[in-house]
C-alpha cells in the first residue's frame, strides 16, 4: 500500500511545482524573483509593477487553475467512461458531448456571441440525454448500446452543425475557432463556476469508488455482489457528463487528456479505483497544465492546445506500454 | 512515251504545289490560332494563358475589383455572391460557393477562358479547372506593390495596359498624399484584431500589416510567426498598443467590451478611447487587396492621426 500513497504524493508535488512553474513562465518574460516579489508586494499592499501584477493575477493564474480543473474533469470523465463501458477507448466525449456542444455553439454564433457558452452546454446535455434514453434496455443501461448510441448521436449532431456552417448563416470564423478549443480567454469567473460544479458533482462520483472495482468484472458479476449497477451508471455518468459539458462549453473540445490520463494512471498505480481515480485526476491536471503552458508560451504566437496534448500524451503512453511489456517479460 | 513523261512531270509538279499550298495554309492557320503566353501568378505558378481573353470568371471580390479598376470589367461573365463593388459587380451572374469554395461545374458552365482566384479556393478546384484546359490565375497580393504588380499583369493580358498604368498611378499619388502628411509624425503601436477570443491578428507578411505600416502604424504582432497568428493577452499588455483596430466580423459593437475587462482596461488604446471598430465596408477595404485599398490606408491614417486629417 505504501508505494501507492507515495506515487499519489509525488503526483501532487509534481502538480504544485507545475503550477508554480506555469505561473512564472509565458510569452512575456518575467524573472522568477519578480514573480515572487510581485505576488508578495501585492498581498502586502506595497508598490508593485502593475503590468506584472495584471499578467500574473489576471492572465496566468486563472488560466493555470482552469487548466488544472479541466484536466481533472476530463480525466475523471475518461476514467468513468472506460470503467463503466469496460472499453479502453472510452473518452469523455463518448456520450455525444463534443458534437452536442459544437451544434450548440454553431447555433449560438447564429444568434449572438454571448449565448454561445450556454447553448453549447445545453446541447451537450441534450446529446447526453438522447444517448441515455436510447440505451435504456429493460430498465438497465447497456454499455454496448450506449457506445453505438453515442456514436449515432455524435454523427447526427455533427451533421446538423456542419449543415449550419454550410449554410453560411453562421459566423464561420467564430465556429471554427471555437471548435479548435483552447484556454485563451480564461478568467476568474470561469475558475469559480467550474470549481463550484466540481465540488457538487465530484463527491457523487467518489461515493461510488468501491463499486467501480466490482463493475470491471461485468454487470452480472457486479449485481451478484450487491451492486446496483443501474444506479451507479446513471449517477456517475450523468454527473461526469454535466461537469464535462460545462468544461467544454468554456474552452471547446480538448482531446486526448480524458483518454490517456486513466491509462497512464493504470500503468503506474494499478486498477484499484481507490488509487486510480485520484491518480488519473492528478495526471490529467498535470498533463493539461503542462500542455497549455507550452501552447501559450510559444514566442511566435499561441498554438492550439489540442496539438500539444497529443504530442505530450501520446509518447508518454507509448513509453509506458513498451516499458510494461519489458517488465512483464522480466517476470 | 514523251507525253507520259510530260504528264508525270505535271503530276509531280501539281503534287508539290499542292503540298506547298497546304503547308502555306497550315502556316497561316497557326498565325491565326490563339496566342499563348506564360505568366507567373502570386503563388509563383507559371500559368499558360490563351489570348485574347474574352470570358473571365472571378472567384474573389478583390480580383473583381482589380478588373473593373483597370477598365476590364466588361470581360467578367460571373463573380461571387460576396461581390459588392462596383455596383455592376453585384448584378453579374454568380458562381455558387460552398463555404467559400466554388463549384467546378458552375464555373465551367460560364465557358471562361480565364479564371481568377485566391488561395481561399482549394488546390483541387484549381487543378480540376486547369485539367479541363481553363487557366486559373491566383491573385492574392500580400502588400500594396503586389496590387500594382497584379494590376499590370491583368492589364497586359486583357489589353488594358493604359488602364492599369493610370489606375496604379492614381493609387500611388493618393497614398503618397497621405504618407507625405504623416511623414514626420511619431509612429503609433497598433493592434489589429481579427477575432477577440483567442485574439487572432495579422502577422508580418500580410496585406493588413502593410496597410498599417503605410498609414504610420507599427503592427505589434509583426514579430509573430505565420500570416494570422494568435497573440497572447499578456503579450498585448506588454506591447500596450496605442490604437486598436477591430474587424467587423468580431461581433464587437462598442468599446465597452474592452472597458469592462480587468486586462483590457489597462491598455493605452482603451484608456484613451482609441479603439476603432470597422463597419462592414471598412472591413472589406481592409481585407480585399485591390483598388479600394487606398481607402483602407486613408482610414487607418485618419484613426492614427486625426489632428492632421481634420485640418484639411
Short mmCIF file of C-alpha atoms in Angstrom, two decimals, chain B:
data_model
loop_
_atom_site.label_atom_id
_atom_site.label_comp_id
_atom_site.label_asym_id
_atom_site.label_seq_id
_atom_site.Cartn_x
_atom_site.Cartn_y
_atom_site.Cartn_z
CA UNK B 1 6.35 7.97 -124.02
CA UNK B 2 7.26 11.66 -124.21
CA UNK B 3 3.70 12.69 -123.44
CA UNK B 4 3.56 10.40 -120.48
CA UNK B 5 6.85 11.90 -119.23
CA UNK B 6 5.38 15.38 -119.53
CA UNK B 7 2.24 14.19 -117.73
CA UNK B 8 4.33 12.67 -114.98
CA UNK B 9 6.25 15.91 -114.55
CA UNK B 10 2.99 17.87 -114.45
CA UNK B 11 1.51 15.49 -111.84
CA UNK B 12 4.65 15.65 -109.67
CA UNK B 13 4.67 19.42 -110.00
CA UNK B 14 0.99 19.61 -109.03
CA UNK B 15 1.60 17.38 -106.03
CA UNK B 16 4.45 19.59 -104.83
CA UNK B 17 2.47 22.74 -105.48
CA UNK B 18 -0.49 21.46 -103.54
CA UNK B 19 1.71 20.35 -100.66
CA UNK B 20 3.26 23.77 -100.69
CA UNK B 21 -0.16 25.39 -100.76
CA UNK B 22 -1.45 23.34 -97.86
CA UNK B 23 1.74 23.96 -95.95
CA UNK B 24 1.19 27.65 -96.51
CA UNK B 25 -2.39 27.28 -95.35
CA UNK B 26 -1.20 25.48 -92.24
CA UNK B 27 1.26 28.25 -91.60
CA UNK B 28 -1.46 30.89 -91.96
CA UNK B 29 -3.62 28.87 -89.64
CA UNK B 30 -1.03 28.79 -86.83
CA UNK B 31 -0.73 32.54 -87.02
CA UNK B 32 -4.47 32.89 -86.58
CA UNK B 33 -4.58 30.35 -83.70
CA UNK B 34 -4.97 31.82 -80.14
CA UNK B 35 -1.75 33.33 -78.92
CA UNK B 36 -0.24 31.57 -75.95
CA UNK B 37 1.60 33.42 -73.20
CA UNK B 38 3.00 32.23 -69.90
CA UNK B 39 2.61 34.43 -66.85
CA UNK B 40 3.54 33.95 -63.18
CA UNK B 41 0.83 34.36 -60.55
CA UNK B 42 1.08 35.23 -56.84
CA UNK B 43 1.70 31.61 -55.87
CA UNK B 44 4.70 31.56 -58.22
CA UNK B 45 2.90 29.18 -60.59
CA UNK B 46 3.56 29.52 -64.32
CA UNK B 47 0.15 29.76 -65.97
CA UNK B 48 -0.34 29.40 -69.73
CA UNK B 49 -2.99 31.85 -70.94
CA UNK B 50 -4.65 31.94 -74.39
CA UNK B 51 -5.17 35.39 -75.87
CA UNK B 52 -7.36 37.21 -76.49
CA UNK B 53 -9.10 36.91 -73.14
CA UNK B 54 -12.83 37.04 -73.70
CA UNK B 55 -14.65 35.48 -70.79
CA UNK B 56 -13.40 35.78 -67.20
CA UNK B 57 -14.86 34.27 -64.04
CA UNK B 58 -13.71 35.95 -60.82
CA UNK B 59 -13.87 33.88 -57.65
CA UNK B 60 -12.93 36.66 -55.25
CA UNK B 61 -14.17 40.25 -54.72
CA UNK B 62 -10.62 41.63 -54.69
CA UNK B 63 -9.98 40.19 -58.16
CA UNK B 64 -13.29 41.52 -59.46
CA UNK B 65 -12.40 44.99 -58.18
CA UNK B 66 -8.99 44.97 -59.86
CA UNK B 67 -10.61 44.00 -63.19
CA UNK B 68 -13.11 46.88 -63.01
CA UNK B 69 -10.49 49.37 -61.84
CA UNK B 70 -8.28 48.85 -64.89
CA UNK B 71 -11.29 49.02 -67.23
CA UNK B 72 -11.54 45.29 -67.97
CA UNK B 73 -14.76 44.73 -66.05
CA UNK B 74 -16.75 44.06 -69.22
CA UNK B 75 -14.77 40.80 -69.69
CA UNK B 76 -16.25 39.34 -66.49
CA UNK B 77 -19.02 36.81 -67.08
CA UNK B 78 -19.54 35.74 -63.46
CA UNK B 79 -18.38 36.60 -59.95
CA UNK B 80 -19.29 35.67 -56.38
CA UNK B 81 -22.15 36.38 -54.02
CA UNK B 82 -19.64 38.28 -51.83
CA UNK B 83 -19.03 40.89 -54.55
CA UNK B 84 -20.22 44.39 -53.65
CA UNK B 85 -18.07 46.88 -55.59
CA UNK B 86 -18.59 48.39 -58.12
CA UNK B 87 -22.39 48.31 -58.41
CA UNK B 88 -22.21 46.40 -61.72
CA UNK B 89 -20.35 43.57 -59.97
CA UNK B 90 -23.44 42.88 -57.87
CA UNK B 91 -25.63 42.23 -60.89
CA UNK B 92 -23.27 39.75 -62.61
CA UNK B 93 -24.24 36.05 -62.60
CA UNK B 94 -22.86 34.28 -59.51
CA UNK B 95 -20.79 31.14 -59.12
CA UNK B 96 -22.24 29.27 -56.16
CA UNK B 97 -19.84 28.83 -53.29
CA UNK B 98 -19.94 26.13 -50.62
CA UNK B 99 -18.02 27.52 -47.67
CA UNK B 100 -16.16 29.93 -49.89
CA UNK B 101 -15.25 27.24 -52.40
CA UNK B 102 -16.72 27.44 -55.89
CA UNK B 103 -18.31 24.51 -57.68
CA UNK B 104 -16.26 23.45 -60.69
CA UNK B 105 -19.36 22.64 -62.77
CA UNK B 106 -20.77 26.08 -62.16
CA UNK B 107 -17.53 27.77 -63.20
CA UNK B 108 -17.21 25.62 -66.34
CA UNK B 109 -20.82 26.38 -67.33
CA UNK B 110 -19.81 30.02 -67.95
CA UNK B 111 -17.27 28.81 -70.52
CA UNK B 112 -14.46 31.09 -69.30
CA UNK B 113 -11.03 31.26 -70.91
CA UNK B 114 -9.57 32.66 -67.68
CA UNK B 115 -10.48 32.16 -64.03
CA UNK B 116 -9.24 34.48 -61.28
CA UNK B 117 -8.96 33.02 -57.79
CA UNK B 118 -7.35 33.44 -54.38
CA UNK B 119 -5.98 30.79 -52.01
CA UNK B 120 -9.45 30.54 -50.43
CA UNK B 121 -10.19 28.17 -53.32
CA UNK B 122 -8.86 24.69 -52.66
CA UNK B 123 -5.97 23.50 -54.82
CA UNK B 124 -8.17 20.60 -56.01
CA UNK B 125 -10.54 23.05 -57.66
CA UNK B 126 -7.69 24.93 -59.30
CA UNK B 127 -6.16 21.65 -60.55
CA UNK B 128 -9.54 20.42 -61.80
CA UNK B 129 -10.17 23.61 -63.77
CA UNK B 130 -6.68 23.54 -65.27
CA UNK B 131 -7.06 19.87 -66.26
CA UNK B 132 -10.17 20.99 -68.18
CA UNK B 133 -7.99 23.46 -70.08
CA UNK B 134 -9.17 26.54 -68.18
CA UNK B 135 -6.21 28.60 -66.93
CA UNK B 136 -6.51 29.81 -63.31
CA UNK B 137 -4.58 32.85 -62.09
CA UNK B 138 -4.21 33.04 -58.32
CA UNK B 139 -4.01 36.75 -57.49
CA UNK B 140 -3.50 37.39 -53.80
CA UNK B 141 -1.08 40.27 -53.25
CA UNK B 142 0.29 40.50 -49.70
CA UNK B 143 1.32 44.13 -49.96
CA UNK B 144 0.42 47.26 -51.87
CA UNK B 145 3.14 46.90 -54.50
CA UNK B 146 1.74 43.42 -55.09
CA UNK B 147 -1.57 45.04 -56.04
CA UNK B 148 0.26 47.19 -58.60
CA UNK B 149 2.02 44.12 -59.98
CA UNK B 150 -1.28 42.22 -60.32
CA UNK B 151 -2.99 45.18 -61.99
CA UNK B 152 -0.16 45.48 -64.53
CA UNK B 153 -0.41 41.72 -65.12
CA UNK B 154 -4.17 41.90 -65.70
CA UNK B 155 -3.69 44.98 -67.89
CA UNK B 156 -1.14 43.19 -70.06
CA UNK B 157 -3.19 40.08 -70.65
CA UNK B 158 -6.56 41.79 -71.14
CA UNK B 159 -5.24 44.57 -73.39
CA UNK B 160 -5.92 47.28 -70.81
CA UNK B 161 -2.33 48.27 -70.26
CA UNK B 162 -3.02 52.01 -70.11
CA UNK B 163 -5.99 51.46 -67.82
CA UNK B 164 -3.72 49.58 -65.41
CA UNK B 165 -0.98 52.22 -65.59
CA UNK B 166 -3.48 55.00 -64.95
CA UNK B 167 -5.07 53.19 -62.01
CA UNK B 168 -1.69 52.38 -60.41
CA UNK B 169 -0.52 55.98 -60.85
CA UNK B 170 -3.75 57.21 -59.25
CA UNK B 171 -3.30 54.85 -56.29
CA UNK B 172 0.35 55.85 -55.89
CA UNK B 173 -0.42 59.55 -55.79
CA UNK B 174 -3.39 59.00 -53.44
CA UNK B 175 -1.24 57.04 -50.99
CA UNK B 176 1.73 59.40 -51.49
CA UNK B 177 -0.50 62.30 -50.49
CA UNK B 178 -1.34 60.53 -47.22
CA UNK B 179 2.19 59.39 -46.39
CA UNK B 180 3.65 62.85 -47.02
CA UNK B 181 1.26 64.32 -44.43
CA UNK B 182 2.29 61.90 -41.72
CA UNK B 183 5.95 61.51 -42.65
CA UNK B 184 7.32 63.48 -39.69
CA UNK B 185 4.83 62.30 -37.08
CA UNK B 186 5.71 59.71 -34.41
CA UNK B 187 4.72 56.16 -35.32
CA UNK B 188 2.00 54.58 -33.16
CA UNK B 189 1.74 50.99 -31.90
CA UNK B 190 -1.31 49.31 -33.43
CA UNK B 191 -3.11 46.03 -32.63
CA UNK B 192 -5.32 44.68 -35.40
CA UNK B 193 -7.99 42.33 -34.09
CA UNK B 194 -9.42 39.80 -36.50
CA UNK B 195 -11.09 37.79 -33.71
CA UNK B 196 -11.24 38.53 -29.96
CA UNK B 197 -11.05 35.15 -28.20
CA UNK B 198 -8.47 33.86 -28.98
CA UNK B 199 -7.02 37.12 -30.32
CA UNK B 200 -6.27 36.41 -33.97
CA UNK B 201 -4.27 39.16 -35.61
CA UNK B 202 -2.33 39.89 -38.78
CA UNK B 203 1.35 38.89 -38.87
CA UNK B 204 4.31 40.38 -40.66
CA UNK B 205 3.92 39.16 -44.22
CA UNK B 206 0.29 40.20 -44.67
CA UNK B 207 -1.53 42.77 -46.63
CA UNK B 208 -3.09 44.21 -43.46
CA UNK B 209 0.35 44.67 -41.88
CA UNK B 210 1.38 46.61 -44.99
CA UNK B 211 -1.68 48.90 -44.73
CA UNK B 212 -0.96 49.60 -41.04
CA UNK B 213 2.72 50.32 -41.71
CA UNK B 214 1.95 52.56 -44.69
CA UNK B 215 -0.59 54.52 -42.63
CA UNK B 216 2.03 55.29 -39.97
CA UNK B 217 1.48 52.44 -37.51
CA UNK B 218 3.72 49.80 -36.01
CA UNK B 219 1.97 46.43 -36.00
CA UNK B 220 2.57 44.94 -32.54
CA UNK B 221 2.13 41.44 -33.97
CA UNK B 222 4.75 41.84 -36.69
CA UNK B 223 7.23 39.58 -34.87
CA UNK B 224 4.85 36.61 -34.58
CA UNK B 225 5.06 33.67 -36.99
CA UNK B 226 2.54 32.92 -39.71
CA UNK B 227 0.14 35.25 -41.51
CA UNK B 228 -2.70 35.02 -38.96
CA UNK B 229 -1.11 34.28 -35.55
CA UNK B 230 -2.85 34.11 -32.19
CA UNK B 231 -1.47 36.79 -29.88
CA UNK B 232 -1.48 36.03 -26.15
CA UNK B 233 -3.21 38.66 -23.99
CA UNK B 234 -0.16 39.07 -21.77
CA UNK B 235 1.87 39.99 -24.85
CA UNK B 236 -0.78 42.60 -25.66
CA UNK B 237 -0.44 44.02 -22.15
CA UNK B 238 3.31 44.28 -22.56
CA UNK B 239 3.15 45.79 -26.06
CA UNK B 240 0.49 48.23 -24.82
CA UNK B 241 -0.95 49.25 -28.22
CA UNK B 242 -1.91 52.93 -28.61
CA UNK B 243 -4.59 52.15 -31.20
CA UNK B 244 -6.74 49.01 -31.60
CA UNK B 245 -8.41 48.26 -34.93
CA UNK B 246 -11.32 45.80 -34.65
CA UNK B 247 -12.64 43.83 -37.61
CA UNK B 248 -16.40 43.91 -38.23
CA UNK B 249 -16.60 40.09 -38.12
CA UNK B 250 -15.66 40.03 -34.42
CA UNK B 251 -19.22 40.97 -33.49
CA UNK B 252 -17.83 43.56 -31.04
CA UNK B 253 -20.17 46.54 -31.25
CA UNK B 254 -18.63 49.11 -28.91
CA UNK B 255 -15.72 49.94 -26.65
CA UNK B 256 -17.48 48.68 -23.51
CA UNK B 257 -16.25 45.19 -24.49
CA UNK B 258 -12.77 46.47 -23.60
CA UNK B 259 -13.67 48.93 -20.84
CA UNK B 260 -15.23 46.32 -18.58
CA UNK B 261 -12.31 43.91 -18.68
CA UNK B 262 -9.61 43.98 -15.98
CA UNK B 263 -6.87 43.32 -18.54
CA UNK B 264 -8.03 45.42 -21.48
CA UNK B 265 -8.91 48.46 -19.39
CA UNK B 266 -5.20 48.89 -18.63
CA UNK B 267 -4.21 49.25 -22.26
CA UNK B 268 -3.39 52.70 -23.62
CA UNK B 269 -5.77 52.47 -26.61
CA UNK B 270 -8.70 51.61 -24.31
CA UNK B 271 -7.88 54.26 -21.72
CA UNK B 272 -7.63 56.94 -24.42
CA UNK B 273 -10.73 55.71 -26.30
CA UNK B 274 -8.67 54.89 -29.37
CA UNK B 275 -10.43 51.65 -30.30
CA UNK B 276 -11.86 51.71 -33.80
CA UNK B 277 -14.48 49.17 -34.77
CA UNK B 278 -14.88 48.84 -38.53
CA UNK B 279 -18.25 48.76 -40.21
CA UNK B 280 -18.78 46.17 -42.95
CA UNK B 281 -17.49 48.41 -45.77
CA UNK B 282 -14.40 49.40 -43.78
CA UNK B 283 -13.66 45.73 -43.03
CA UNK B 284 -13.96 44.99 -46.75
CA UNK B 285 -11.47 47.75 -47.60
CA UNK B 286 -9.08 46.25 -45.07
CA UNK B 287 -9.44 42.66 -46.29
CA UNK B 288 -9.70 42.97 -50.08
CA UNK B 289 -6.38 43.89 -51.72
CA UNK B 290 -7.28 45.97 -54.76
CA UNK B 291 -8.24 49.47 -55.89
CA UNK B 292 -10.12 50.17 -52.63
CA UNK B 293 -7.02 49.58 -50.52
CA UNK B 294 -6.27 53.30 -50.77
CA UNK B 295 -9.38 53.93 -48.66
CA UNK B 296 -8.12 51.46 -46.06
CA UNK B 297 -4.82 53.37 -45.88
CA UNK B 298 -6.66 56.70 -45.57
CA UNK B 299 -9.00 55.30 -42.91
CA UNK B 300 -6.19 53.89 -40.75
CA UNK B 301 -4.13 57.09 -41.14
CA UNK B 302 -7.17 59.11 -40.03
CA UNK B 303 -7.65 56.89 -36.97
CA UNK B 304 -3.97 57.25 -36.10
CA UNK B 305 -3.54 60.97 -36.78
CA UNK B 306 -6.95 62.68 -36.60
CA UNK B 307 -5.27 66.07 -35.98
CA UNK B 308 -3.67 66.02 -39.46
CA UNK B 309 -6.71 64.92 -41.41
CA UNK B 310 -9.29 67.08 -39.69
CA UNK B 311 -7.42 70.26 -40.65
CA UNK B 312 -7.69 69.63 -44.36
#
